[in-house]
Amino acid sequence: EIVLTQSPATLSLSPGERATLSCRASQTLSSYLAWHQQKPGQAPRLLIYDASKRAAGVPSRFSGSGSGTDFTLTISSLEPEDFAVYYCQQRRDWRITFGQGTRLEIK
Amino acid sequence: QITLKESGPTLVKPTQTLTLTCTFSGFSLTLSSSGDGVGWIRQPPGKALEWLALIYWDDDTRYRPSLKDRLTITKDTSKNQVVLTMTNMNPVDTATYYCIYSACPSCINQWGQGTLVSVSS
């Protein structure tokens, strides 16, 4: 099973700031990594797939990068609605796994 | 537009079998939707996401290895439904269960709203 480690566990920032979230895999994923956003009381939502492709309707302030074992989700300028939990997810192995999540909170 | 909705009991007793149904629209899980799949993911309260099972248009099924003996996933294309059964339920299985749509192998492209299942006597 591929283990995904997200850092930091919690990120405290203010609206307008830049957010950088990391996801590290225990084995190479090529580019088979996705990012999902989950707001309190809601289902997750796909943001980024295949490391850097934005899903339909996702604002351009969200971007993904990386390949192999190290990946980054960047939010260029935080909006109030961006404060949520973010999960990375791999599909390199058919046994889908998720990271433990990064909680992005308002400072 | 793709939508998925979960249905099933909100409370089950320990040792009982849980049956959850995902009713979907916007695709068919048949040859006309070659490559598509529907799966299940759960999330215990306050915890991370855990993939459980997937079934593809061609009846290929995949299960979480640690739960393989307890899970069965099936599809009914005439009703646009996918059913997950989990046997021998335990309080640690208390979670929100999400149905997901997969447009490529092991992809998660769309989530259902989720349904909370509690296991308690």
mmCIF file of C-alpha atoms in Angstrom:
data_model
loop_
_atom_site.group_PDB
_atom_site.id
_atom_site.type_symbol
_atom_site.label_atom_id
_atom_site.label_comp_id
_atom_site.label_asym_id
_atom_site.label_seq_id
_atom_site.Cartn_x
_atom_site.Cartn_y
_atom_site.Cartn_z
ATOM 1 C CA GLU A 1 0.000 0.000 0.000
ATOM 2 C CA ILE A 2 1.272 3.460 -0.884
ATOM 3 C CA VAL A 3 1.410 5.783 2.125
ATOM 4 C CA LEU A 4 0.825 9.501 1.622
ATOM 5 C CA THR A 5 2.175 11.943 4.201
ATOM 6 C CA GLN A 6 0.784 15.464 4.216
ATOM 7 C CA SER A 7 2.406 18.475 5.814
ATOM 8 C CA PRO A 8 1.784 20.521 7.738
ATOM 9 C CA ALA A 9 -1.117 18.997 9.643
ATOM 10 C CA THR A 10 -2.508 22.485 10.265
ATOM 11 C CA LEU A 11 -1.739 25.689 8.422
ATOM 12 C CA SER A 12 -2.836 29.033 9.859
ATOM 13 C CA LEU A 13 -2.963 31.888 7.357
ATOM 14 C CA SER A 14 -4.912 35.053 6.644
ATOM 15 C CA PRO A 15 -7.105 35.819 3.631
ATOM 16 C CA GLY A 16 -4.993 37.125 0.776
ATOM 17 C CA GLU A 17 -1.943 35.091 1.765
ATOM 18 C CA ARG A 18 -0.394 32.289 -0.266
ATOM 19 C CA ALA A 19 -0.853 28.707 0.934
ATOM 20 C CA THR A 20 1.509 25.856 0.161
ATOM 21 C CA LEU A 21 0.464 22.313 1.098
ATOM 22 C CA SER A 22 2.688 19.275 0.646
ATOM 23 C CA CYS A 23 2.090 15.589 0.008
ATOM 24 C CA ARG A 24 4.854 12.997 -0.029
ATOM 25 C CA ALA A 25 4.402 9.426 -1.258
ATOM 26 C CA SER A 26 6.192 6.304 -0.031
ATOM 27 C CA GLN A 27 6.633 5.158 -3.656
ATOM 28 C CA THR A 28 6.729 6.946 -6.972
ATOM 29 C CA LEU A 29 3.302 7.966 -8.272
ATOM 30 C CA SER A 30 4.388 9.337 -11.625
ATOM 31 C CA SER A 31 1.715 12.062 -11.870
ATOM 32 C CA TYR A 32 -1.185 10.023 -10.500
ATOM 33 C CA LEU A 33 -2.022 12.304 -7.599
ATOM 34 C CA ALA A 34 -5.190 14.258 -6.882
ATOM 35 C CA TRP A 35 -6.208 16.883 -4.333
ATOM 36 C CA HIS A 36 -9.657 17.070 -2.729
ATOM 37 C CA GLN A 37 -11.127 19.883 -0.625
ATOM 38 C CA GLN A 38 -13.539 19.208 2.229
ATOM 39 C CA LYS A 39 -15.441 21.955 4.008
ATOM 40 C CA PRO A 40 -17.078 21.315 7.403
ATOM 41 C CA GLY A 41 -20.214 19.199 7.115
ATOM 42 C CA GLN A 42 -19.767 18.697 3.369
ATOM 43 C CA ALA A 43 -18.592 15.951 1.049
ATOM 44 C CA PRO A 44 -15.122 16.309 -0.432
ATOM 45 C CA ARG A 45 -14.735 17.897 -3.842
ATOM 46 C CA LEU A 46 -12.112 17.167 -6.491
ATOM 47 C CA LEU A 47 -9.796 20.153 -7.076
ATOM 48 C CA ILE A 48 -6.751 18.830 -8.926
ATOM 49 C CA TYR A 49 -6.134 15.547 -10.753
ATOM 50 C CA ASP A 50 -3.036 14.032 -12.333
ATOM 51 C CA ALA A 51 -0.905 16.349 -10.193
ATOM 52 C CA SER A 52 -1.570 19.611 -12.033
ATOM 53 C CA LYS A 53 -4.898 19.544 -13.901
ATOM 54 C CA ARG A 54 -7.706 21.618 -12.425
ATOM 55 C CA ALA A 55 -11.116 19.987 -12.276
ATOM 56 C CA ALA A 56 -14.042 21.737 -13.935
ATOM 57 C CA GLY A 57 -15.120 24.898 -12.147
ATOM 58 C CA VAL A 58 -12.062 25.139 -9.881
ATOM 59 C CA PRO A 59 -10.734 28.708 -9.606
ATOM 60 C CA SER A 60 -7.369 29.460 -11.156
ATOM 61 C CA ARG A 61 -5.898 30.426 -7.766
ATOM 62 C CA PHE A 62 -5.594 26.680 -7.105
ATOM 63 C CA SER A 63 -2.611 24.975 -8.716
ATOM 64 C CA GLY A 64 -0.891 21.637 -8.328
ATOM 65 C CA SER A 65 2.665 20.630 -9.075
ATOM 66 C CA GLY A 66 5.101 17.789 -8.609
ATOM 67 C CA SER A 67 5.779 14.283 -9.828
ATOM 68 C CA GLY A 68 7.347 11.122 -8.507
ATOM 69 C CA THR A 69 7.057 11.288 -4.714
ATOM 70 C CA ASP A 70 6.714 14.997 -3.890
ATOM 71 C CA PHE A 71 3.662 17.093 -4.674
ATOM 72 C CA THR A 72 2.403 20.562 -3.805
ATOM 73 C CA LEU A 73 -0.973 22.275 -3.788
ATOM 74 C CA THR A 74 -0.707 26.045 -3.943
ATOM 75 C CA ILE A 75 -3.480 28.552 -3.347
ATOM 76 C CA SER A 76 -2.132 31.832 -4.656
ATOM 77 C CA SER A 77 -4.302 34.236 -2.652
ATOM 78 C CA LEU A 78 -6.622 32.807 -0.022
ATOM 79 C CA GLU A 79 -10.313 33.592 -0.141
ATOM 80 C CA PRO A 80 -12.534 33.114 2.939
ATOM 81 C CA GLU A 81 -14.173 30.051 1.337
ATOM 82 C CA ASP A 82 -10.808 28.287 0.939
ATOM 83 C CA PHE A 83 -10.432 27.517 4.643
ATOM 84 C CA ALA A 84 -11.082 23.783 4.748
ATOM 85 C CA VAL A 85 -9.328 20.424 4.962
ATOM 86 C CA TYR A 86 -7.336 19.278 1.948
ATOM 87 C CA TYR A 87 -6.578 15.633 1.157
ATOM 88 C CA CYS A 88 -4.172 14.215 -1.372
ATOM 89 C CA GLN A 89 -5.092 10.899 -3.018
ATOM 90 C CA GLN A 90 -3.074 8.527 -5.206
ATOM 91 C CA ARG A 91 -4.236 6.264 -8.032
ATOM 92 C CA ARG A 92 -0.856 4.907 -9.065
ATOM 93 C CA ASP A 93 -1.797 1.727 -7.179
ATOM 94 C CA TRP A 94 -5.321 0.337 -7.555
ATOM 95 C CA ARG A 95 -5.529 0.324 -3.750
ATOM 96 C CA ILE A 96 -6.530 3.983 -3.501
ATOM 97 C CA THR A 97 -5.037 5.770 -0.514
ATOM 98 C CA PHE A 98 -5.377 9.235 0.991
ATOM 99 C CA GLY A 99 -3.154 11.425 3.077
ATOM 100 C CA GLN A 100 -4.233 12.352 6.586
ATOM 101 C CA GLY A 101 -5.219 15.830 5.488
ATOM 102 C CA THR A 102 -4.037 19.390 6.031
ATOM 103 C CA ARG A 103 -6.391 21.708 7.892
ATOM 104 C CA LEU A 104 -6.172 25.245 6.528
ATOM 105 C CA GLU A 105 -7.479 27.608 9.187
ATOM 106 C CA ILE A 106 -7.924 31.336 9.480
ATOM 107 C CA LYS A 107 -5.183 33.043 11.451
ATOM 108 C CA GLN B 1 -24.317 16.392 -15.158
ATOM 109 C CA ILE B 2 -23.224 13.518 -12.945
ATOM 110 C CA THR B 3 -24.948 13.014 -9.620
ATOM 111 C CA LEU B 4 -24.743 10.295 -7.000
ATOM 112 C CA LYS B 5 -26.896 9.765 -3.928
ATOM 113 C CA GLU B 6 -26.408 7.283 -1.121
ATOM 114 C CA SER B 7 -29.231 5.591 0.751
ATOM 115 C CA GLY B 8 -29.450 3.041 3.523
ATOM 116 C CA PRO B 9 -29.890 2.673 7.270
ATOM 117 C CA THR B 10 -28.575 5.299 9.650
ATOM 118 C CA LEU B 11 -28.215 2.813 12.502
ATOM 119 C CA VAL B 12 -27.174 -0.834 12.523
ATOM 120 C CA LYS B 13 -26.464 -3.174 15.390
ATOM 121 C CA PRO B 14 -23.120 -4.897 15.946
ATOM 122 C CA THR B 15 -22.738 -8.120 13.910
ATOM 123 C CA GLN B 16 -25.453 -7.041 11.461
ATOM 124 C CA THR B 17 -24.923 -6.594 7.738
ATOM 125 C CA LEU B 18 -24.972 -3.091 6.266
ATOM 126 C CA THR B 19 -26.457 -2.572 2.807
ATOM 127 C CA LEU B 20 -25.929 0.788 1.113
ATOM 128 C CA THR B 21 -27.255 1.824 -2.284
ATOM 129 C CA CYS B 22 -25.802 4.451 -4.589
ATOM 130 C CA THR B 23 -28.226 5.770 -7.194
ATOM 131 C CA PHE B 24 -26.505 7.684 -9.964
ATOM 132 C CA SER B 25 -27.279 9.662 -13.102
ATOM 133 C CA GLY B 26 -25.304 11.211 -15.932
ATOM 134 C CA PHE B 27 -23.587 7.978 -16.964
ATOM 135 C CA SER B 28 -24.604 4.340 -17.350
ATOM 136 C CA LEU B 29 -21.873 1.899 -16.151
ATOM 137 C CA THR B 30 -22.357 -0.098 -19.349
ATOM 138 C CA LEU B 31 -20.347 -0.452 -22.550
ATOM 139 C CA SER B 32 -21.449 3.052 -23.532
ATOM 140 C CA SER B 33 -19.536 4.355 -20.501
ATOM 141 C CA SER B 34 -16.452 2.268 -21.062
ATOM 142 C CA GLY B 35 -13.869 2.916 -18.375
ATOM 143 C CA ASP B 36 -16.296 4.297 -15.796
ATOM 144 C CA GLY B 37 -16.694 2.993 -12.289
ATOM 145 C CA VAL B 38 -18.538 3.609 -9.031
ATOM 146 C CA GLY B 39 -17.029 3.124 -5.617
ATOM 147 C CA TRP B 40 -17.347 3.689 -1.893
ATOM 148 C CA ILE B 41 -15.220 5.658 0.536
ATOM 149 C CA ARG B 42 -15.852 6.159 4.241
ATOM 150 C CA GLN B 43 -14.834 8.690 6.842
ATOM 151 C CA PRO B 44 -15.103 8.016 10.588
ATOM 152 C CA PRO B 45 -16.085 11.120 12.567
ATOM 153 C CA GLY B 46 -13.157 13.540 12.706
ATOM 154 C CA LYS B 47 -10.866 11.223 10.787
ATOM 155 C CA ALA B 48 -9.433 10.820 7.310
ATOM 156 C CA LEU B 49 -10.894 9.228 4.206
ATOM 157 C CA GLU B 50 -10.665 5.469 3.597
ATOM 158 C CA TRP B 51 -11.310 3.794 0.244
ATOM 159 C CA LEU B 52 -13.447 0.633 0.435
ATOM 160 C CA ALA B 53 -14.399 -0.739 -2.982
ATOM 161 C CA LEU B 54 -14.860 -0.010 -6.690
ATOM 162 C CA ILE B 55 -16.823 -1.662 -9.485
ATOM 163 C CA TYR B 56 -16.189 -0.856 -13.137
ATOM 164 C CA TRP B 57 -18.417 -0.928 -16.205
ATOM 165 C CA ASP B 58 -17.087 -4.388 -17.151
ATOM 166 C CA ASP B 59 -17.846 -5.861 -13.661
ATOM 167 C CA ASP B 60 -14.204 -5.685 -12.601
ATOM 168 C CA THR B 61 -14.260 -5.236 -8.806
ATOM 169 C CA ARG B 62 -11.598 -4.018 -6.409
ATOM 170 C CA TYR B 63 -11.673 -4.165 -2.594
ATOM 171 C CA ARG B 64 -9.682 -2.729 0.260
ATOM 172 C CA PRO B 65 -7.489 -5.704 1.167
ATOM 173 C CA SER B 66 -8.032 -5.423 4.937
ATOM 174 C CA LEU B 67 -11.831 -5.514 4.479
ATOM 175 C CA LYS B 68 -12.075 -7.790 1.481
ATOM 176 C CA ASP B 69 -13.707 -10.635 3.391
ATOM 177 C CA ARG B 70 -16.519 -8.370 4.615
ATOM 178 C CA LEU B 71 -17.316 -6.383 1.467
ATOM 179 C CA THR B 72 -19.341 -7.065 -1.662
ATOM 180 C CA ILE B 73 -20.015 -4.503 -4.386
ATOM 181 C CA THR B 74 -22.514 -5.107 -7.189
ATOM 182 C CA LYS B 75 -24.249 -3.074 -9.878
ATOM 183 C CA ASP B 76 -27.720 -3.005 -11.370
ATOM 184 C CA THR B 77 -27.452 -1.125 -14.641
ATOM 185 C CA SER B 78 -31.213 -1.263 -15.230
ATOM 186 C CA LYS B 79 -31.714 0.856 -12.112
ATOM 187 C CA ASN B 80 -28.471 2.888 -12.338
ATOM 188 C CA GLN B 81 -27.534 1.635 -8.896
ATOM 189 C CA VAL B 82 -24.493 0.223 -7.133
ATOM 190 C CA VAL B 83 -24.898 -1.672 -3.874
ATOM 191 C CA LEU B 84 -22.292 -2.177 -1.154
ATOM 192 C CA THR B 85 -22.752 -4.778 1.556
ATOM 193 C CA MET B 86 -20.539 -4.971 4.613
ATOM 194 C CA THR B 87 -20.953 -7.891 6.973
ATOM 195 C CA ASN B 88 -20.297 -8.207 10.695
ATOM 196 C CA MET B 89 -20.571 -4.505 11.452
ATOM 197 C CA ASN B 90 -18.682 -3.169 14.469
ATOM 198 C CA PRO B 91 -18.817 0.199 16.289
ATOM 199 C CA VAL B 92 -15.481 1.115 14.636
ATOM 200 C CA ASP B 93 -17.328 1.029 11.307
ATOM 201 C CA THR B 94 -19.307 4.098 12.352
ATOM 202 C CA ALA B 95 -18.631 6.603 9.580
ATOM 203 C CA THR B 96 -20.010 8.709 6.788
ATOM 204 C CA TYR B 97 -20.103 6.547 3.678
ATOM 205 C CA TYR B 98 -19.601 8.281 0.332
ATOM 206 C CA CYS B 99 -20.390 7.005 -3.145
ATOM 207 C CA ILE B 100 -17.963 8.169 -5.833
ATOM 208 C CA TYR B 101 -17.790 8.244 -9.625
ATOM 209 C CA SER B 102 -14.609 7.161 -11.332
ATOM 210 C CA ALA B 103 -13.911 8.196 -14.942
ATOM 211 C CA CYS B 104 -10.594 6.369 -15.157
ATOM 212 C CA PRO B 105 -8.804 3.635 -13.201
ATOM 213 C CA SER B 106 -8.863 4.524 -9.497
ATOM 214 C CA CYS B 107 -9.906 8.107 -10.229
ATOM 215 C CA ILE B 108 -12.313 9.969 -7.974
ATOM 216 C CA ASN B 109 -14.071 12.522 -10.143
ATOM 217 C CA GLN B 110 -17.330 13.133 -8.301
ATOM 218 C CA TRP B 111 -18.591 12.568 -4.753
ATOM 219 C CA GLY B 112 -22.050 11.879 -3.434
ATOM 220 C CA GLN B 113 -23.317 13.827 -0.447
ATOM 221 C CA GLY B 114 -22.589 10.962 1.947
ATOM 222 C CA THR B 115 -24.659 9.094 4.499
ATOM 223 C CA LEU B 116 -23.814 8.690 8.176
ATOM 224 C CA VAL B 117 -24.043 5.144 9.488
ATOM 225 C CA SER B 118 -23.779 4.498 13.211
ATOM 226 C CA VAL B 119 -23.105 1.069 14.678
ATOM 227 C CA SER B 120 -24.508 0.645 18.146
ATOM 228 C CA SER B 121 -26.559 -1.783 20.167
#
